[in-house]
PDB file of C-alpha atoms in Angstrom:
ATOM      1  CA  MET A   1      53.929  27.456 -44.540  1.00 46.00           C
ATOM      2  CA  LYS A   2      56.714  27.090 -46.877  1.00 44.00           C
ATOM      3  CA  LYS A   3      54.646  24.132 -48.785  1.00 46.00           C
ATOM      4  CA  ILE A   4      51.762  26.398 -49.243  1.00 46.00           C
ATOM      5  CA  VAL A   5      54.216  29.217 -50.727  1.00 42.00           C
ATOM      6  CA  PHE A   6      56.057  26.569 -53.203  1.00 43.00           C
ATOM      7  CA  THR A   7      52.750  25.309 -54.187  1.00 45.00           C
ATOM      8  CA  LEU A   8      51.313  28.865 -54.945  1.00 44.00           C
ATOM      9  CA  ALA A   9      54.490  29.961 -56.720  1.00 43.00           C
ATOM     10  CA  LEU A  10      54.238  26.735 -58.900  1.00 42.00           C
ATOM     11  CA  MET A  11      50.802  27.141 -59.722  1.00 45.00           C
ATOM     12  CA  LEU A  12      50.929  30.719 -60.677  1.00 43.00           C
ATOM     13  CA  GLY A  13      53.994  29.783 -62.894  1.00 42.00           C
ATOM     14  CA  VAL A  14      51.886  27.438 -64.778  1.00 40.00           C
ATOM     15  CA  ALA A  15      48.814  29.919 -64.896  1.00 41.00           C
ATOM     16  CA  GLY A  16      49.556  31.064 -68.135  1.00 40.00           C
ATOM     17  CA  THR A  17      49.469  28.000 -70.043  1.00 42.00           C
ATOM     18  CA  ALA A  18      47.078  27.629 -72.856  1.00 53.00           C
ATOM     19  CA  GLN A  19      43.381  26.882 -71.590  1.00 68.00           C
ATOM     20  CA  ALA A  20      40.098  27.023 -73.858  1.00 84.00           C
ATOM     21  CA  GLN A  21      38.370  30.578 -73.407  1.00 94.00           C
ATOM     22  CA  GLY A  22      34.797  30.157 -71.993  1.00 96.00           C
ATOM     23  CA  ASP A  23      31.817  31.728 -73.711  1.00 97.00           C
ATOM     24  CA  VAL A  24      29.066  32.850 -71.240  1.00 98.00           C
ATOM     25  CA  GLU A  25      26.167  32.268 -73.720  1.00 98.00           C
ATOM     26  CA  ALA A  26      27.251  28.761 -74.597  1.00 98.00           C
ATOM     27  CA  GLY A  27      27.751  28.178 -71.141  1.00 98.00           C
ATOM     28  CA  LYS A  28      24.190  29.004 -70.108  1.00 98.00           C
ATOM     29  CA  ALA A  29      22.907  26.993 -72.956  1.00 98.00           C
ATOM     30  CA  LYS A  30      24.875  23.948 -71.588  1.00 98.00           C
ATOM     31  CA  SER A  31      23.948  24.293 -67.810  1.00 98.00           C
ATOM     32  CA  ALA A  32      20.394  23.270 -68.396  1.00 97.00           C
ATOM     33  CA  ALA A  33      21.441  19.691 -67.368  1.00 96.00           C
ATOM     34  CA  CYS A  34      23.071  21.075 -64.167  1.00 98.00           C
ATOM     35  CA  ALA A  35      20.059  23.003 -62.956  1.00 98.00           C
ATOM     36  CA  ALA A  36      18.255  20.351 -61.085  1.00 96.00           C
ATOM     37  CA  CYS A  37      21.029  20.187 -58.484  1.00 98.00           C
ATOM     38  CA  HIS A  38      22.861  23.447 -58.754  1.00 98.00           C
ATOM     39  CA  GLY A  39      19.900  25.875 -59.638  1.00 98.00           C
ATOM     40  CA  ALA A  40      19.357  27.779 -63.067  1.00 96.00           C
ATOM     41  CA  ASP A  41      21.806  30.510 -61.864  1.00 98.00           C
ATOM     42  CA  GLY A  42      23.938  28.476 -59.881  1.00 98.00           C
ATOM     43  CA  ASN A  43      22.728  28.977 -56.716  1.00 98.00           C
ATOM     44  CA  SER A  44      21.886  25.656 -55.718  1.00 98.00           C
ATOM     45  CA  PRO A  45      18.447  25.280 -53.740  1.00 96.00           C
ATOM     46  CA  THR A  46      19.951  22.429 -51.640  1.00 96.00           C
ATOM     47  CA  ASP A  47      23.106  22.497 -49.085  1.00 97.00           C
ATOM     48  CA  MET A  48      24.487  19.062 -50.186  1.00 96.00           C
ATOM     49  CA  TYR A  49      25.311  20.401 -53.814  1.00 98.00           C
ATOM     50  CA  PRO A  50      27.552  23.335 -54.141  1.00 98.00           C
ATOM     51  CA  LYS A  51      26.640  26.746 -55.207  1.00 98.00           C
ATOM     52  CA  LEU A  52      28.419  27.493 -58.468  1.00 98.00           C
ATOM     53  CA  ALA A  53      27.545  31.094 -59.049  1.00 98.00           C
ATOM     54  CA  GLY A  54      30.391  33.489 -58.573  1.00 98.00           C
ATOM     55  CA  GLN A  55      32.945  30.803 -58.461  1.00 98.00           C
ATOM     56  CA  HIS A  56      36.179  31.271 -60.405  1.00 98.00           C
ATOM     57  CA  ALA A  57      35.686  29.806 -64.008  1.00 98.00           C
ATOM     58  CA  SER A  58      39.164  28.055 -64.141  1.00 97.00           C
ATOM     59  CA  TYR A  59      38.244  26.245 -60.617  1.00 98.00           C
ATOM     60  CA  ILE A  60      34.814  25.088 -62.148  1.00 98.00           C
ATOM     61  CA  ALA A  61      36.725  23.859 -65.572  1.00 98.00           C
ATOM     62  CA  LYS A  62      39.514  21.962 -63.331  1.00 97.00           C
ATOM     63  CA  GLN A  63      36.941  20.083 -61.102  1.00 98.00           C
ATOM     64  CA  LEU A  64      35.120  18.977 -64.207  1.00 98.00           C
ATOM     65  CA  ALA A  65      38.156  17.815 -65.699  1.00 98.00           C
ATOM     66  CA  GLU A  66      39.069  15.876 -62.612  1.00 98.00           C
ATOM     67  CA  PHE A  67      35.516  14.229 -62.292  1.00 98.00           C
ATOM     68  CA  LYS A  68      35.980  13.108 -65.780  1.00 98.00           C
ATOM     69  CA  ALA A  69      39.391  11.894 -65.237  1.00 97.00           C
ATOM     70  CA  ALA A  70      38.301  10.008 -62.186  1.00 97.00           C
ATOM     71  CA  ALA A  71      35.363   8.598 -63.952  1.00 96.00           C
ATOM     72  CA  THR A  72      37.769   7.077 -66.612  1.00 93.00           C
ATOM     73  CA  GLY A  73      40.000   5.320 -64.310  1.00 93.00           C
ATOM     74  CA  GLY A  74      42.508   8.251 -63.970  1.00 92.00           C
ATOM     75  CA  GLU A  75      43.694  10.290 -61.017  1.00 92.00           C
ATOM     76  CA  GLY A  76      41.145  13.151 -60.218  1.00 95.00           C
ATOM     77  CA  ARG A  77      37.883  13.767 -58.224  1.00 97.00           C
ATOM     78  CA  ALA A  78      35.886  10.533 -57.626  1.00 96.00           C
ATOM     79  CA  ASN A  79      31.918  11.482 -57.387  1.00 96.00           C
ATOM     80  CA  ALA A  80      29.222   8.757 -58.724  1.00 94.00           C
ATOM     81  CA  ILE A  81      27.020  11.593 -59.653  1.00 96.00           C
ATOM     82  CA  MET A  82      29.690  14.058 -61.060  1.00 98.00           C
ATOM     83  CA  GLY A  83      31.577  11.667 -62.844  1.00 97.00           C
ATOM     84  CA  GLY A  84      28.624  10.686 -64.979  1.00 97.00           C
ATOM     85  CA  MET A  85      27.733  14.248 -65.740  1.00 97.00           C
ATOM     86  CA  ALA A  86      31.345  15.230 -66.863  1.00 98.00           C
ATOM     87  CA  MET A  87      32.066  12.090 -69.093  1.00 97.00           C
ATOM     88  CA  PRO A  88      30.550  13.747 -71.986  1.00 97.00           C
ATOM     89  CA  LEU A  89      32.034  17.101 -71.566  1.00 98.00           C
ATOM     90  CA  SER A  90      34.841  18.683 -73.715  1.00 98.00           C
ATOM     91  CA  GLU A  91      37.433  20.644 -72.682  1.00 98.00           C
ATOM     92  CA  GLN A  92      35.440  23.825 -74.211  1.00 98.00           C
ATOM     93  CA  ASP A  93      32.140  22.561 -72.743  1.00 98.00           C
ATOM     94  CA  MET A  94      33.934  22.914 -69.321  1.00 98.00           C
ATOM     95  CA  ALA A  95      35.336  26.221 -69.802  1.00 98.00           C
ATOM     96  CA  ASP A  96      32.089  27.535 -71.273  1.00 98.00           C
ATOM     97  CA  LEU A  97      30.169  26.157 -68.161  1.00 98.00           C
ATOM     98  CA  GLY A  98      32.902  27.932 -65.936  1.00 98.00           C
ATOM     99  CA  ALA A  99      32.503  31.090 -67.720  1.00 98.00           C
ATOM    100  CA  TYR A 100      28.763  31.206 -67.361  1.00 98.00           C
ATOM    101  CA  TYR A 101      28.532  30.172 -63.572  1.00 98.00           C
ATOM    102  CA  ALA A 102      31.350  32.580 -62.995  1.00 98.00           C
ATOM    103  CA  SER A 103      29.300  35.463 -64.451  1.00 98.00           C
ATOM    104  CA  GLN A 104      26.406  34.725 -62.020  1.00 98.00           C
ATOM    105  CA  ALA A 105      26.203  36.332 -58.621  1.00 98.00           C
ATOM    106  CA  ILE A 106      26.098  34.327 -55.724  1.00 98.00           C
ATOM    107  CA  THR A 107      23.485  34.727 -52.818  1.00 97.00           C
ATOM    108  CA  PRO A 108      25.059  35.672 -49.531  1.00 95.00           C
ATOM    109  CA  VAL A 109      24.858  33.645 -46.310  1.00 93.00           C
ATOM    110  CA  PRO A 110      24.493  35.174 -42.846  1.00 91.00           C
ATOM    111  CA  VAL A 111      27.014  34.170 -40.107  1.00 91.00           C
ATOM    112  CA  ASP A 112      26.042  33.112 -36.828  1.00 92.00           C
ATOM    113  CA  GLU A 113      27.625  35.765 -34.323  1.00 94.00           C
ATOM    114  CA  ALA A 114      28.782  32.842 -32.171  1.00 96.00           C
ATOM    115  CA  VAL A 115      31.294  31.696 -34.542  1.00 96.00           C
ATOM    116  CA  ILE A 116      32.656  34.874 -35.636  1.00 96.00           C
ATOM    117  CA  GLU A 117      35.202  35.495 -32.773  1.00 97.00           C
ATOM    118  CA  ARG A 118      36.673  31.650 -33.230  1.00 97.00           C
ATOM    119  CA  GLY A 119      36.039  31.516 -36.694  1.00 97.00           C
ATOM    120  CA  ALA A 120      37.945  34.801 -37.631  1.00 97.00           C
ATOM    121  CA  ALA A 121      40.814  33.695 -35.270  1.00 98.00           C
ATOM    122  CA  LEU A 122      41.380  30.311 -37.005  1.00 98.00           C
ATOM    123  CA  TYR A 123      40.817  31.764 -40.740  1.00 98.00           C
ATOM    124  CA  GLN A 124      43.043  34.782 -40.295  1.00 97.00           C
ATOM    125  CA  GLY A 125      45.937  33.362 -38.113  1.00 97.00           C
ATOM    126  CA  GLY A 126      45.584  29.482 -38.112  1.00 97.00           C
ATOM    127  CA  ASP A 127      46.767  27.771 -34.782  1.00 97.00           C
ATOM    128  CA  ILE A 128      50.863  27.526 -34.389  1.00 96.00           C
ATOM    129  CA  GLU A 129      50.818  25.135 -31.643  1.00 97.00           C
ATOM    130  CA  ARG A 130      48.726  22.719 -33.858  1.00 97.00           C
ATOM    131  CA  GLY A 131      50.524  23.292 -37.127  1.00 96.00           C
ATOM    132  CA  ILE A 132      47.387  24.916 -38.754  1.00 97.00           C
ATOM    133  CA  THR A 133      48.077  27.474 -41.509  1.00 95.00           C
ATOM    134  CA  SER A 134      45.717  30.245 -41.974  1.00 97.00           C
ATOM    135  CA  CYS A 135      43.102  30.088 -44.509  1.00 97.00           C
ATOM    136  CA  ILE A 136      43.493  33.478 -45.634  1.00 97.00           C
ATOM    137  CA  ALA A 137      46.580  32.856 -47.115  1.00 95.00           C
ATOM    138  CA  CYS A 138      44.995  31.116 -50.078  1.00 96.00           C
ATOM    139  CA  HIS A 139      41.338  31.975 -49.809  1.00 97.00           C
ATOM    140  CA  GLY A 140      41.947  35.800 -49.378  1.00 97.00           C
ATOM    141  CA  PRO A 141      40.533  38.339 -46.656  1.00 96.00           C
ATOM    142  CA  ARG A 142      37.171  38.091 -47.875  1.00 96.00           C
ATOM    143  CA  GLY A 143      36.964  34.584 -49.107  1.00 97.00           C
ATOM    144  CA  GLU A 144      37.391  35.246 -52.601  1.00 97.00           C
ATOM    145  CA  GLY A 145      40.121  32.743 -53.377  1.00 97.00           C
ATOM    146  CA  LEU A 146      42.667  33.031 -56.058  1.00 96.00           C
ATOM    147  CA  GLU A 147      41.655  32.440 -59.697  1.00 94.00           C
ATOM    148  CA  SER A 148      45.261  32.218 -61.131  1.00 93.00           C
ATOM    149  CA  ALA A 149      46.172  29.483 -58.434  1.00 93.00           C
ATOM    150  CA  LYS A 150      42.646  27.787 -58.927  1.00 93.00           C
ATOM    151  CA  PHE A 151      42.073  28.353 -55.186  1.00 96.00           C
ATOM    152  CA  PRO A 152      38.418  28.498 -54.727  1.00 98.00           C
ATOM    153  CA  SER A 153      35.892  31.351 -53.497  1.00 98.00           C
ATOM    154  CA  LEU A 154      34.401  30.092 -50.282  1.00 98.00           C
ATOM    155  CA  SER A 155      32.268  33.414 -49.911  1.00 97.00           C
ATOM    156  CA  GLY A 156      28.392  32.406 -49.879  1.00 98.00           C
ATOM    157  CA  GLN A 157      28.851  28.855 -50.326  1.00 98.00           C
ATOM    158  CA  HIS A 158      26.756  26.368 -48.279  1.00 98.00           C
ATOM    159  CA  PRO A 159      28.229  25.909 -44.819  1.00 98.00           C
ATOM    160  CA  ALA A 160      27.029  22.265 -44.938  1.00 98.00           C
ATOM    161  CA  TYR A 161      28.966  21.715 -48.323  1.00 98.00           C
ATOM    162  CA  ILE A 162      32.132  23.403 -46.934  1.00 98.00           C
ATOM    163  CA  LYS A 163      32.016  21.184 -43.874  1.00 98.00           C
ATOM    164  CA  ALA A 164      31.670  17.992 -46.094  1.00 98.00           C
ATOM    165  CA  GLN A 165      34.498  18.861 -48.245  1.00 98.00           C
ATOM    166  CA  LEU A 166      36.624  19.542 -45.160  1.00 98.00           C
ATOM    167  CA  GLU A 167      35.678  16.332 -43.541  1.00 98.00           C
ATOM    168  CA  MET A 168      36.379  14.515 -47.004  1.00 98.00           C
ATOM    169  CA  PHE A 169      39.999  16.110 -47.050  1.00 98.00           C
ATOM    170  CA  ARG A 170      40.345  15.053 -43.394  1.00 98.00           C
ATOM    171  CA  SER A 171      39.800  11.424 -44.291  1.00 98.00           C
ATOM    172  CA  GLY A 172      41.466  11.297 -47.656  1.00 97.00           C
ATOM    173  CA  GLU A 173      38.026  10.689 -49.503  1.00 96.00           C
ATOM    174  CA  ARG A 174      38.639  13.818 -51.597  1.00 97.00           C
ATOM    175  CA  ALA A 175      42.404  13.996 -52.734  1.00 96.00           C
ATOM    176  CA  ASN A 176      42.590  16.384 -55.750  1.00 96.00           C
ATOM    177  CA  ASP A 177      44.331  19.013 -53.749  1.00 95.00           C
ATOM    178  CA  PRO A 178      47.743  20.355 -55.072  1.00 91.00           C
ATOM    179  CA  ASN A 179      50.241  18.722 -53.157  1.00 92.00           C
ATOM    180  CA  GLY A 180      47.898  17.597 -50.575  1.00 95.00           C
ATOM    181  CA  MET A 181      47.710  20.955 -48.990  1.00 95.00           C
ATOM    182  CA  MET A 182      43.794  20.812 -48.011  1.00 97.00           C
ATOM    183  CA  ARG A 183      44.581  17.246 -46.557  1.00 97.00           C
ATOM    184  CA  GLY A 184      47.616  18.324 -44.611  1.00 97.00           C
ATOM    185  CA  ILE A 185      45.520  21.145 -42.934  1.00 97.00           C
ATOM    186  CA  ALA A 186      42.234  19.284 -42.415  1.00 98.00           C
ATOM    187  CA  THR A 187      43.854  16.420 -40.639  1.00 98.00           C
ATOM    188  CA  LYS A 188      44.827  18.652 -38.080  1.00 98.00           C
ATOM    189  CA  LEU A 189      41.125  20.167 -37.763  1.00 98.00           C
ATOM    190  CA  THR A 190      38.655  18.958 -34.921  1.00 98.00           C
ATOM    191  CA  ASP A 191      34.980  18.495 -35.661  1.00 98.00           C
ATOM    192  CA  ASP A 192      34.173  21.983 -33.784  1.00 98.00           C
ATOM    193  CA  ASP A 193      37.015  23.638 -35.824  1.00 98.00           C
ATOM    194  CA  ILE A 194      35.398  22.565 -39.109  1.00 98.00           C
ATOM    195  CA  ALA A 195      31.822  23.270 -37.806  1.00 98.00           C
ATOM    196  CA  VAL A 196      32.982  26.771 -36.917  1.00 98.00           C
ATOM    197  CA  LEU A 197      35.218  27.420 -40.218  1.00 98.00           C
ATOM    198  CA  SER A 198      32.369  26.129 -42.490  1.00 98.00           C
ATOM    199  CA  GLN A 199      30.005  28.837 -41.097  1.00 97.00           C
ATOM    200  CA  TYR A 200      32.525  31.579 -40.851  1.00 98.00           C
ATOM    201  CA  VAL A 201      34.048  31.335 -44.282  1.00 97.00           C
ATOM    202  CA  ALA A 202      30.669  31.222 -45.989  1.00 96.00           C
ATOM    203  CA  GLY A 203      29.782  34.436 -44.626  1.00 95.00           C
ATOM    204  CA  LEU A 204      32.791  36.282 -45.708  1.00 94.00           C
ATOM    205  CA  HIS A 205      32.167  38.739 -48.372  1.00 84.00           C
TER     206      HIS A 205
END
């Protein structure tokens, strides 16, 4: 818990640094190349690709920057498809795309009643015995995340996509989380924990 509080404070401290200001209309024009996978309005029709609608602009820009960094041999988020897509993008392009998708409304996801009780317990309280911190601390009571710290919104996201990301954090395949926060938590989650949380958080709103 102390690790998460420290990281949150650190990220909030640097949140005021200069960043490119995104333009929604410019982002809409630039999003044409993204529509095939993510949908014209950011609501991806296929659950292997994330919904971008309603996501924090700064989080989208951060991910794009890290896809580009990894594709050019630096530290970031390695992804064969997104690395190629992000390569030609400037910082302004990333900010514009983030602004556009953040302005769109995400389509809601229903929650299977069978996962509500267990999902709520893990999301809100974690599991002290297993050293699992609650998700609510960073992602908020409604799964809205925290823009200033670049913690993503999870509400309305495809459960299959959330599940895939948790599994990649657990295996270390995805490693662009600040101070390894998500990796540290995910390594303690069972397959069942991940399946339940993925469905539960996607339905928060």
